[in-house]
Amino acid sequence: MERERMDFHQALEFLAQRAGVELKLNINNNIKSNKSNNKASLYDIMSLASRYFENNLKSDGTAQAYLARRNLNLNQAAKFNLGWAPRAWDGLLKFLSSRGVSEAQALSAGLIIASERGGFYDRFRGRIMFPVKDISGRVIAFGGRLVDGEGAKYINSPEGEIYSKRSNLYLIDQAKNFMKTCGRAILVEGYMDALRLHLNGFNETVASLGTSLTEEQARLIKRFCDTCYICYDSDEAGQEAALRGMYILQSCGLDVRVVKIAVGKDPDELLSSPDGVNLFNQALSNAQPLVLHHLAAIKKYLNDANKRRFGVESLLNGLAQLEPIDIAPYLYNLTGALNLNPENLWHEIKTRKRKRHTPEPQNLNSLNNDNNNLNNFNELECALLALLWHSQELRRSIIDENINIIDENMDLNKLLELIDPEHEDIADMLAAILTEGPDILEERWLSLNETHYLSLISRGDEFLRNIPNSISDIKAKFDAICSVLKARKLTKRFNELKLKLNSGSATPDELMEYCAAAAKIKS
C-alpha cells in the first residue's frame, strides 16, 4: 500500500471502491496536516524528558536507595537510561517550558495532565522511570514505578501519536540483534525482569507492555527470530496469560516454549539469588512446548470428575487453533491423557475447528469480488470493534459528550445504526465494549473459554493493517470506516426502496426517502 502513495481522500475512496460502494464525500483538504513534523517534535520532547529523569536520578538519594534495594547500581541504571521523577507537581513541566516546549506539546506527549481546576501537573511524580523505546531506539513512552507512599504501583504513558503499547516491546531496541544472533527471544512481563535478564547475559529478552500479548508484538518478535521462550510469573494469573500468549505467538509462526521457574519467584528474584543464572538456564532447557504445557495446566481438572469437562474443552479448543503438524508430535500424550483414540481426537479437533472458523480476513484487493455482497462489510465492522477495543480515548469520546476527538458527536446509538442488523453478535459486542470496557470483557470471555469474540477483534486488527498507510492514526481510521459504513447503510436502503418503487409498493414517504437517498449518493 505504501508504494501507492495515496493521501487520505484517495485512500478513503480506494477503501470504499474495494468494498463495492460508491462514495463521494467532501474531505477537508486540511486533513493532510504536518503530522510528520508533529511526530518529530514529540520524539524530541520525549528525549528531553528522558534526560531530565536521568539527571535527577544521579542526585536523588531516595531513588538511589530504592535501586540499591533492587540490587541495581547507577552504572547499571544508566545502561537502560533509568531515571527519577521528583515528587514536585510541576518539575518536568517547568523544565520542558524552559526548553521551549509548550503545555499543549507536553500534554500531547502524555507527560503532563490537565487539572480540573485549570492548569497542568506532571503525570509522573515520586517514581523510578523506565523509558520505553521503539525499535530504532527513540523514546516513545515511560513506565513509572512508585517507590513509597500510596498510589498505583506502576503508571504508564497513555497511548498517542507515537506510542501504541500493543505494537511495542520493552528493550526491543537492545534485544533485536541478540535475537537474530541466538535465534530466540525471551519474553517476560515486567521492566525489572527484563533488566535483570539483560544484566545476566540474556540480552535477547524483551518485555510485553502488559500481560495481554498482542499479535503485533508477536509479529515484531518473529521479525528477528523463530523461537520464543515465554517466562511470565509463576502465579496462576501469570500462567494463564502465558497460555493465551502462546497461541498468539504460535499463530504467527514462532516455535513457542513456556519457561517454569520456582513457585513464588519471578525472573528478577531468581537471578538475584545465588546460582540464579544456572537455575534460569536449567529452566530454559526444561521449557515446555505449547501442547505439553497446556496439557500440564489442565491436569488438575482432568483428575477431578466435576471439572474434567472444563479441562478437556479448554485443551481441545486450544488445539483447534493449531495446525496438525504442531499437534502430531504429542499425539500419544494427548490420547493418553484424554482417554481418546487418535481417530476420535482428530474428529473432536476438526469439529471445533469448524465451529470456531470464520472466513479469513480479506485484503482490500479482494473486497470487490462481489460488489453486491454486503456481507463483505464484516471486516469493516470488526475493524470498528478493534479500534474501540484498543483505544480508551476513542471510547471516552463516544461515551462522554465533553470529549471530542472525532469529527461529529458519535454516540453508541449512532454506531449501532451502522452495524448490519444481521450481525447481532457484533452489535452486542460493540455495546459491551463501550459500556463495560475491554478488561472486564476479556476476563469474562477467558473464564468462559469464549474465543469467538476475541477472534472478531483479531479479524478487525488484520483488516486495519491493510488500510493504506496514509490513514495513519486511530481517529482517521475511525472516521474512514464510519464513512464507508454510512455509505453502505445508505446504499442498502436505496436498493431496498428502489425494489419497492419498481414493484409499485412504495409509499409516498418511501418515495420521498428514495429521492433523498438518490440525491445523497449522487452528491
Coordinates of C-alpha atoms in Angstrom, one line a residue:
M1 CA 0.0 0.0 0.0
E2 CA 2.8 2.4 0.8
R3 CA 4.0 2.4 -2.8
E4 CA 0.6 3.7 -4.0
R5 CA 1.3 7.0 -2.2
M6 CA -2.3 7.9 -1.6
D7 CA -3.5 10.7 0.6
F8 CA -6.4 10.4 3.0
H9 CA -9.1 11.3 0.4
Q10 CA -7.7 8.9 -2.2
A11 CA -7.3 6.1 0.4
L12 CA -10.9 6.6 1.6
E13 CA -12.2 6.3 -2.0
F14 CA -10.0 3.3 -2.5
L15 CA -11.4 1.6 0.6
A16 CA -15.0 2.3 -0.5
Q17 CA -14.3 1.2 -4.1
R18 CA -12.9 -2.2 -2.9
A19 CA -15.9 -2.6 -0.7
G20 CA -18.3 -2.1 -3.5
V21 CA -19.8 1.3 -2.5
E22 CA -19.8 4.5 -4.5
L23 CA -18.5 7.1 -2.1
K24 CA -18.4 10.8 -2.9
L25 CA -17.6 12.9 0.1
N26 CA -16.3 16.3 0.7
I27 CA -13.0 15.7 2.5
N28 CA -11.3 18.5 4.3
N29 CA -8.0 19.1 2.5
N30 CA -6.5 20.3 5.7
I31 CA -6.5 16.7 7.0
K32 CA -3.1 16.4 5.4
S33 CA -1.6 18.3 8.3
N34 CA 2.0 18.4 9.1
K35 CA 1.9 15.2 11.1
S36 CA 5.4 14.1 10.3
N37 CA 6.8 17.3 11.9
N38 CA 4.5 16.9 14.9
K39 CA 5.8 13.3 15.4
A40 CA 9.4 14.5 15.2
S41 CA 8.8 17.1 17.8
L42 CA 7.2 14.5 20.1
Y43 CA 10.2 12.3 19.8
D44 CA 12.4 15.3 20.7
I45 CA 10.2 16.1 23.7
M46 CA 10.3 12.5 25.0
S47 CA 14.1 12.6 24.6
L48 CA 14.3 15.8 26.7
A49 CA 12.1 14.2 29.4
S50 CA 14.3 11.1 29.5
R51 CA 17.4 13.2 30.0
Y52 CA 15.6 15.2 32.7
F53 CA 14.7 12.0 34.6
E54 CA 18.2 10.5 34.2
N55 CA 19.9 13.6 35.6
N56 CA 17.5 13.6 38.6
L57 CA 18.4 10.0 39.4
K58 CA 22.1 10.9 39.7
S59 CA 21.4 13.3 42.6
D60 CA 18.4 11.8 44.5
G61 CA 19.2 9.7 47.5
T62 CA 15.7 8.2 47.8
A63 CA 15.8 6.9 44.2
Q64 CA 19.3 5.5 44.6
A65 CA 18.3 3.8 47.8
Y66 CA 15.4 2.1 46.1
L67 CA 17.7 0.9 43.3
A68 CA 20.2 -0.5 45.9
R69 CA 17.4 -2.5 47.4
R70 CA 16.7 -3.9 44.0
N71 CA 20.4 -4.7 43.5
L72 CA 20.9 -2.1 40.8
N73 CA 23.7 0.5 40.9
L74 CA 23.9 3.7 39.0
N75 CA 26.1 2.3 36.2
Q76 CA 23.6 -0.4 35.6
A77 CA 20.7 2.0 35.7
A78 CA 22.5 4.2 33.1
K79 CA 22.7 1.3 30.7
F80 CA 18.9 1.3 30.4
N81 CA 18.5 5.1 30.9
L82 CA 16.6 4.7 34.1
G83 CA 15.6 8.0 35.8
W84 CA 13.7 9.6 38.6
A85 CA 10.6 11.8 38.6
P86 CA 10.7 14.1 41.6
R87 CA 7.7 14.4 43.9
A88 CA 7.1 18.1 42.8
W89 CA 3.9 18.6 41.0
D90 CA 5.4 20.6 38.1
G91 CA 9.1 19.8 38.0
L92 CA 9.1 18.3 34.5
L93 CA 6.6 20.9 33.3
K94 CA 8.9 23.7 34.3
F95 CA 11.9 22.0 32.8
L96 CA 10.2 21.5 29.4
S97 CA 8.9 25.0 29.4
S98 CA 12.4 26.3 29.9
R99 CA 13.4 24.4 26.8
G100 CA 10.6 25.9 24.7
V101 CA 8.1 23.1 25.0
S102 CA 4.5 24.3 25.2
E103 CA 1.9 22.9 27.6
A104 CA 0.0 21.6 24.6
Q105 CA 3.0 19.7 23.3
A106 CA 3.8 18.2 26.7
L107 CA 0.1 17.2 27.0
S108 CA 0.3 15.6 23.6
A109 CA 3.3 13.6 24.6
G110 CA 1.5 12.3 27.7
L111 CA 3.9 13.9 30.1
I112 CA 1.5 16.2 31.9
I113 CA -2.2 16.1 32.9
A114 CA -4.8 18.8 32.7
S115 CA -6.1 19.8 36.1
E116 CA -9.9 20.1 36.6
R117 CA -9.2 23.5 38.2
G118 CA -7.2 24.7 35.3
G119 CA -3.5 24.4 34.6
F120 CA -1.4 21.3 34.3
Y121 CA 0.7 19.0 36.5
D122 CA 3.3 16.2 35.9
R123 CA 1.9 12.8 35.2
F124 CA 4.9 11.0 36.9
R125 CA 5.9 12.0 40.4
G126 CA 8.0 10.2 43.0
R127 CA 8.7 7.3 40.7
I128 CA 11.6 5.4 39.1
M129 CA 11.3 6.0 35.4
F130 CA 11.7 3.3 32.7
P131 CA 11.9 4.8 29.2
V132 CA 10.2 2.6 26.6
K133 CA 11.9 2.9 23.2
D134 CA 10.8 1.9 19.7
I135 CA 12.8 -0.5 17.5
S136 CA 15.0 2.5 16.4
G137 CA 15.9 3.4 19.9
R138 CA 13.7 6.5 20.2
V139 CA 11.9 7.1 23.5
I140 CA 8.2 6.8 22.9
A141 CA 6.8 6.3 26.4
F142 CA 7.6 5.8 30.1
G143 CA 6.7 3.5 32.9
G144 CA 6.9 4.9 36.4
R145 CA 7.4 2.7 39.5
L146 CA 6.2 4.1 42.8
V147 CA 9.0 4.0 45.4
D148 CA 6.9 4.6 48.6
G149 CA 3.6 6.0 49.7
E150 CA 0.1 5.4 48.3
G151 CA -0.8 5.1 44.7
A152 CA -0.7 2.7 41.8
K153 CA 2.5 0.6 41.8
Y154 CA 3.1 1.4 38.2
I155 CA 1.7 4.0 35.9
N156 CA 2.4 4.2 32.2
S157 CA 2.3 6.7 29.4
P158 CA -1.0 6.9 27.6
E159 CA -1.2 5.8 24.0
G160 CA -0.8 8.6 21.5
E161 CA 0.6 9.6 18.1
I162 CA 4.0 7.9 18.6
Y163 CA 3.1 5.2 21.2
S164 CA 1.0 2.1 21.0
K165 CA 1.7 -0.4 23.7
R166 CA 0.3 -3.3 21.6
S167 CA 2.8 -2.6 18.9
N168 CA 6.0 -2.3 21.0
L169 CA 8.1 -4.3 23.4
Y170 CA 10.3 -3.1 26.2
L171 CA 14.0 -3.3 25.4
I172 CA 13.4 -4.4 21.8
D173 CA 15.9 -1.8 20.6
Q174 CA 18.7 -3.5 22.7
A175 CA 17.5 -7.1 22.2
K176 CA 16.8 -7.2 18.4
N177 CA 20.4 -8.0 17.3
F178 CA 20.9 -10.6 20.0
M179 CA 17.6 -12.2 19.0
K180 CA 18.9 -12.5 15.5
T181 CA 22.2 -14.0 16.6
C182 CA 20.9 -16.6 19.0
G183 CA 17.7 -17.3 17.1
R184 CA 15.4 -16.9 20.1
A185 CA 13.6 -14.3 22.2
I186 CA 12.8 -14.5 25.9
L187 CA 9.6 -12.8 26.7
V188 CA 8.8 -11.6 30.3
E189 CA 6.2 -9.4 31.9
G190 CA 8.0 -6.6 33.8
Y191 CA 10.6 -4.0 33.4
M192 CA 12.7 -5.3 36.2
D193 CA 12.6 -8.9 34.9
A194 CA 13.8 -7.7 31.5
L195 CA 16.6 -5.6 33.0
R196 CA 17.8 -8.4 35.3
L197 CA 18.0 -10.9 32.4
H198 CA 20.0 -8.4 30.3
L199 CA 22.4 -7.8 33.2
N200 CA 22.9 -11.6 33.5
G201 CA 23.8 -12.1 29.8
F202 CA 20.3 -12.9 28.5
N203 CA 20.3 -10.0 26.1
E204 CA 17.7 -11.4 23.8
T205 CA 15.0 -10.6 26.5
V206 CA 12.0 -8.3 25.9
A207 CA 9.0 -7.5 28.0
S208 CA 5.4 -7.2 27.0
L209 CA 3.8 -3.9 28.0
G210 CA 1.0 -5.5 29.9
T211 CA 0.1 -9.2 30.3
S212 CA -2.2 -9.3 27.2
L213 CA 0.2 -10.2 24.4
T214 CA -0.9 -8.9 21.0
E215 CA -0.5 -10.2 17.5
E216 CA 1.5 -7.0 16.6
Q217 CA 4.0 -7.9 19.4
A218 CA 4.2 -11.5 18.2
R219 CA 4.9 -10.4 14.6
L220 CA 7.6 -8.0 15.9
I221 CA 9.4 -10.9 17.6
K222 CA 9.0 -13.0 14.5
R223 CA 10.9 -10.4 12.5
F224 CA 14.1 -11.3 14.4
C225 CA 13.9 -15.0 15.4
D226 CA 11.9 -18.2 15.1
T227 CA 11.7 -19.3 18.7
C228 CA 10.2 -17.5 21.7
Y229 CA 10.6 -18.6 25.4
I230 CA 7.8 -17.0 27.4
C231 CA 8.5 -16.5 31.0
Y232 CA 5.7 -15.0 32.9
D233 CA 5.1 -15.0 36.7
S234 CA 4.6 -18.5 38.2
D235 CA 1.3 -17.5 39.9
E236 CA -1.9 -18.7 38.3
A237 CA -2.7 -15.4 36.6
G238 CA 0.7 -15.3 35.1
Q239 CA 0.5 -18.8 33.7
E240 CA -3.0 -18.1 32.2
A241 CA -1.5 -15.0 30.5
A242 CA 1.4 -17.2 29.2
L243 CA -1.0 -19.7 27.8
R244 CA -3.0 -17.1 25.9
G245 CA 0.2 -15.5 24.6
M246 CA 1.5 -18.9 23.4
Y247 CA -1.4 -19.3 21.0
I248 CA -0.9 -15.8 19.6
L249 CA 2.9 -16.4 19.2
Q250 CA 2.3 -19.8 17.6
S251 CA -0.2 -18.5 15.1
C252 CA 2.5 -16.0 13.9
G253 CA 4.9 -18.9 13.1
L254 CA 7.0 -19.0 16.2
D255 CA 8.2 -22.1 18.0
V256 CA 6.9 -21.3 21.5
R257 CA 8.2 -22.6 24.8
V258 CA 6.9 -21.9 28.3
V259 CA 9.6 -21.4 31.0
K260 CA 8.6 -22.5 34.5
I261 CA 10.6 -21.2 37.4
A262 CA 10.3 -21.9 41.2
V263 CA 6.9 -21.2 42.7
G264 CA 6.7 -17.7 44.2
K265 CA 9.7 -16.3 42.2
D266 CA 9.9 -14.1 39.2
P267 CA 12.9 -13.9 36.9
D268 CA 14.3 -10.8 38.7
E269 CA 14.1 -12.6 42.1
L270 CA 15.5 -15.8 40.8
L271 CA 18.5 -14.2 39.1
S272 CA 19.2 -12.1 42.2
S273 CA 19.7 -15.3 44.2
P274 CA 22.9 -17.4 44.4
D275 CA 23.4 -19.6 41.3
G276 CA 20.5 -17.8 39.7
V277 CA 22.0 -17.9 36.2
N278 CA 22.4 -21.7 36.3
L279 CA 18.9 -22.1 37.6
F280 CA 17.5 -20.0 34.9
N281 CA 19.4 -21.8 32.2
Q282 CA 18.0 -25.1 33.6
A283 CA 14.5 -23.6 33.4
L284 CA 15.1 -22.7 29.7
S285 CA 16.4 -26.2 29.0
N286 CA 13.2 -27.7 30.6
A287 CA 10.8 -25.2 28.9
Q288 CA 7.7 -27.0 27.5
P289 CA 6.1 -26.6 24.0
L290 CA 2.6 -25.3 23.7
V291 CA 0.7 -28.6 23.7
L292 CA 2.5 -30.2 26.6
H293 CA 2.3 -27.0 28.7
H294 CA -1.5 -26.8 28.1
L295 CA -1.8 -30.4 28.9
A296 CA 0.1 -30.0 32.2
A297 CA -2.0 -26.9 33.0
I298 CA -5.3 -28.8 32.9
K299 CA -4.1 -31.9 34.6
K300 CA -5.7 -30.8 37.9
Y301 CA -9.1 -30.6 36.0
L302 CA -8.7 -34.0 34.3
N303 CA -8.3 -35.7 37.7
D304 CA -11.5 -34.1 39.0
A305 CA -14.7 -35.6 37.8
N306 CA -16.6 -32.4 38.3
K307 CA -14.1 -30.3 36.4
R308 CA -12.9 -32.7 33.8
R309 CA -15.2 -31.5 31.1
F310 CA -13.9 -27.9 31.5
G311 CA -10.3 -29.1 31.2
V312 CA -11.0 -31.2 28.1
E313 CA -12.8 -28.4 26.4
S314 CA -10.1 -25.9 27.2
L315 CA -7.5 -28.2 25.7
L316 CA -9.5 -29.2 22.6
N317 CA -10.4 -25.6 21.8
G318 CA -6.8 -24.6 22.1
L319 CA -5.7 -27.4 19.8
A320 CA -8.3 -26.3 17.3
Q321 CA -6.2 -23.2 16.8
L322 CA -3.1 -25.1 15.7
E323 CA -2.1 -26.9 12.5
P324 CA -1.9 -30.7 12.6
I325 CA 1.8 -30.5 12.2
D326 CA 2.1 -28.8 15.5
I327 CA -0.1 -31.4 17.2
A328 CA 1.3 -34.6 15.7
P329 CA 4.4 -34.9 17.9
Y330 CA 2.3 -35.0 21.0
L331 CA -0.5 -37.2 19.8
Y332 CA 0.2 -40.1 22.2
N333 CA 0.5 -37.7 25.2
L334 CA -2.9 -36.3 24.3
T335 CA -4.7 -39.5 23.6
G336 CA -3.5 -41.0 26.8
A337 CA -4.5 -38.0 29.0
L338 CA -7.9 -37.6 27.3
N339 CA -8.6 -41.3 27.0
L340 CA -9.3 -41.0 23.3
N341 CA -8.0 -42.9 20.4
P342 CA -6.2 -40.9 17.7
E343 CA -9.1 -41.0 15.2
N344 CA -11.6 -39.7 17.8
L345 CA -9.1 -37.0 18.9
W346 CA -8.7 -35.7 15.4
H347 CA -12.5 -35.8 14.9
E348 CA -13.0 -33.7 18.1
I349 CA -10.4 -31.1 17.0
K350 CA -11.8 -30.8 13.5
T351 CA -15.3 -30.4 14.9
R352 CA -14.1 -27.4 17.0
K353 CA -12.2 -26.0 14.0
R354 CA -15.4 -25.9 12.1
K355 CA -17.3 -24.3 14.9
R356 CA -14.7 -21.5 15.5
H357 CA -13.9 -21.0 11.9
T358 CA -14.6 -17.6 10.4
P359 CA -13.6 -16.5 6.9
E360 CA -10.1 -15.3 6.6
P361 CA -9.8 -11.5 6.7
Q362 CA -9.9 -10.2 3.2
N363 CA -7.4 -7.6 2.0
L364 CA -8.6 -4.6 0.2
N365 CA -7.9 -6.0 -3.2
S366 CA -10.3 -8.9 -2.6
L367 CA -13.2 -6.9 -1.3
N368 CA -14.6 -6.1 -4.8
N369 CA -15.0 -9.7 -5.9
D370 CA -18.8 -9.3 -5.4
N371 CA -19.9 -5.7 -5.2
N372 CA -23.4 -6.8 -4.3
N373 CA -22.5 -9.0 -1.4
L374 CA -22.9 -6.7 1.6
N375 CA -21.6 -9.3 4.0
N376 CA -18.2 -8.3 2.8
F377 CA -18.5 -5.5 5.3
N378 CA -18.0 -7.9 8.2
E379 CA -14.3 -6.9 8.1
L380 CA -15.2 -3.2 8.4
E381 CA -17.4 -3.9 11.4
C382 CA -14.7 -6.0 13.0
A383 CA -12.2 -3.2 12.4
L384 CA -14.6 -0.8 14.1
L385 CA -14.7 -3.1 17.1
A386 CA -10.9 -3.4 17.1
L387 CA -10.4 0.4 17.2
L388 CA -12.8 0.8 20.1
W389 CA -11.3 -2.2 21.9
H390 CA -7.7 -0.8 21.8
S391 CA -8.4 3.0 22.2
Q392 CA -9.6 4.2 25.6
E393 CA -9.6 7.8 24.2
L394 CA -11.9 6.8 21.3
R395 CA -14.3 5.0 23.7
R396 CA -14.3 8.0 26.0
S397 CA -15.0 10.4 23.1
I398 CA -18.1 8.4 22.3
I399 CA -19.4 8.0 25.9
D400 CA -18.5 11.4 27.2
E401 CA -20.0 14.3 25.1
N402 CA -17.4 16.7 26.6
I403 CA -14.6 14.8 24.9
N404 CA -14.4 15.2 21.1
I405 CA -11.6 13.6 19.1
I406 CA -13.9 12.6 16.3
D407 CA -15.5 15.0 13.7
E408 CA -19.1 14.6 14.9
N409 CA -20.9 13.7 18.1
M410 CA -20.9 10.0 17.6
D411 CA -22.7 8.1 20.4
L412 CA -23.5 4.4 21.0
N413 CA -26.9 4.5 19.2
K414 CA -25.4 6.1 16.1
L415 CA -22.7 3.5 16.0
L416 CA -25.2 0.7 16.4
E417 CA -27.1 2.0 13.4
L418 CA -24.1 1.4 11.2
I419 CA -23.9 -2.3 12.0
D420 CA -25.8 -4.7 9.7
P421 CA -28.9 -5.9 11.6
E422 CA -28.0 -9.4 10.7
H423 CA -24.8 -9.2 12.7
E424 CA -26.3 -9.2 16.2
D425 CA -23.1 -10.5 17.8
I426 CA -21.1 -7.6 16.5
A427 CA -23.7 -5.1 17.7
D428 CA -23.9 -6.7 21.1
M429 CA -20.1 -6.7 21.4
L430 CA -19.8 -3.1 20.4
A431 CA -22.3 -2.1 23.1
A432 CA -20.5 -4.2 25.7
I433 CA -17.1 -2.7 24.8
L434 CA -18.4 0.9 25.3
T435 CA -20.4 0.1 28.5
E436 CA -18.2 -2.4 30.3
G437 CA -14.7 -2.0 28.8
P438 CA -12.2 -4.4 27.4
D439 CA -10.6 -5.6 30.6
I440 CA -13.8 -6.8 32.2
L441 CA -14.9 -8.4 28.9
E442 CA -11.7 -10.2 28.3
E443 CA -11.6 -11.6 31.8
R444 CA -15.2 -12.9 31.4
W445 CA -14.6 -14.4 28.0
L446 CA -11.5 -16.2 29.0
S447 CA -13.1 -17.6 32.1
L448 CA -15.8 -19.0 29.9
N449 CA -13.3 -20.1 27.3
E450 CA -15.1 -18.0 24.8
T451 CA -12.8 -17.2 21.9
H452 CA -15.3 -16.2 19.2
Y453 CA -15.4 -12.5 20.3
L454 CA -11.7 -12.2 20.6
S455 CA -11.3 -13.7 17.1
L456 CA -13.5 -10.9 15.8
I457 CA -11.1 -8.4 17.4
S458 CA -8.2 -10.2 15.8
R459 CA -10.0 -10.2 12.4
G460 CA -10.5 -6.4 12.8
D461 CA -6.8 -5.9 13.6
E462 CA -5.9 -7.8 10.4
F463 CA -8.2 -5.6 8.3
L464 CA -6.8 -2.4 9.8
R465 CA -3.3 -3.5 8.8
N466 CA -4.5 -3.5 5.2
I467 CA -5.8 0.1 5.3
P468 CA -3.4 2.4 3.4
N469 CA -0.6 4.0 5.4
S470 CA -1.9 7.5 4.7
I471 CA -4.8 6.7 7.1
S472 CA -2.3 6.6 9.9
D473 CA -3.9 7.4 13.3
I474 CA -6.9 6.0 15.2
K475 CA -9.1 8.9 14.6
A476 CA -8.6 8.9 10.8
K477 CA -9.2 5.2 10.7
F478 CA -12.4 5.5 12.7
D479 CA -13.6 8.3 10.5
A480 CA -12.8 6.4 7.3
I481 CA -14.5 3.2 8.4
C482 CA -17.6 5.1 9.7
S483 CA -17.8 7.0 6.4
V484 CA -17.9 3.8 4.4
L485 CA -20.3 2.1 6.8
K486 CA -22.6 5.1 6.4
A487 CA -22.4 4.8 2.6
R488 CA -23.1 1.0 2.9
K489 CA -26.2 1.8 5.0
L490 CA -27.4 4.4 2.5
T491 CA -26.7 2.1 -0.5
K492 CA -28.5 -0.8 1.1
R493 CA -31.6 1.3 2.0
F494 CA -31.5 2.9 -1.5
N495 CA -31.6 -0.6 -3.1
E496 CA -34.5 -1.6 -0.9
L497 CA -36.5 1.5 -1.8
K498 CA -35.7 1.0 -5.5
L499 CA -37.2 -2.5 -5.4
K500 CA -40.3 -1.2 -3.8
L501 CA -40.5 1.6 -6.3
N502 CA -40.1 -0.8 -9.2
S503 CA -42.8 -3.2 -7.8
G504 CA -45.2 -0.3 -7.2
S505 CA -45.4 -1.0 -3.5
A506 CA -43.6 2.1 -2.3
T507 CA -45.5 4.5 0.0
P508 CA -45.3 8.3 -0.6
D509 CA -43.0 8.6 2.4
E510 CA -40.7 5.9 0.9
L511 CA -40.7 7.7 -2.4
M512 CA -39.5 10.8 -0.8
E513 CA -36.9 8.8 1.1
Y514 CA -35.8 7.3 -2.1
C515 CA -35.3 10.7 -3.8
A516 CA -33.4 12.0 -0.8
A517 CA -31.1 8.9 -0.8
A518 CA -30.5 9.2 -4.5
A519 CA -29.5 12.8 -4.1
K520 CA -27.0 11.9 -1.3
I521 CA -25.5 9.2 -3.4
K522 CA -25.1 11.5 -6.4
S523 CA -23.8 14.5 -4.4

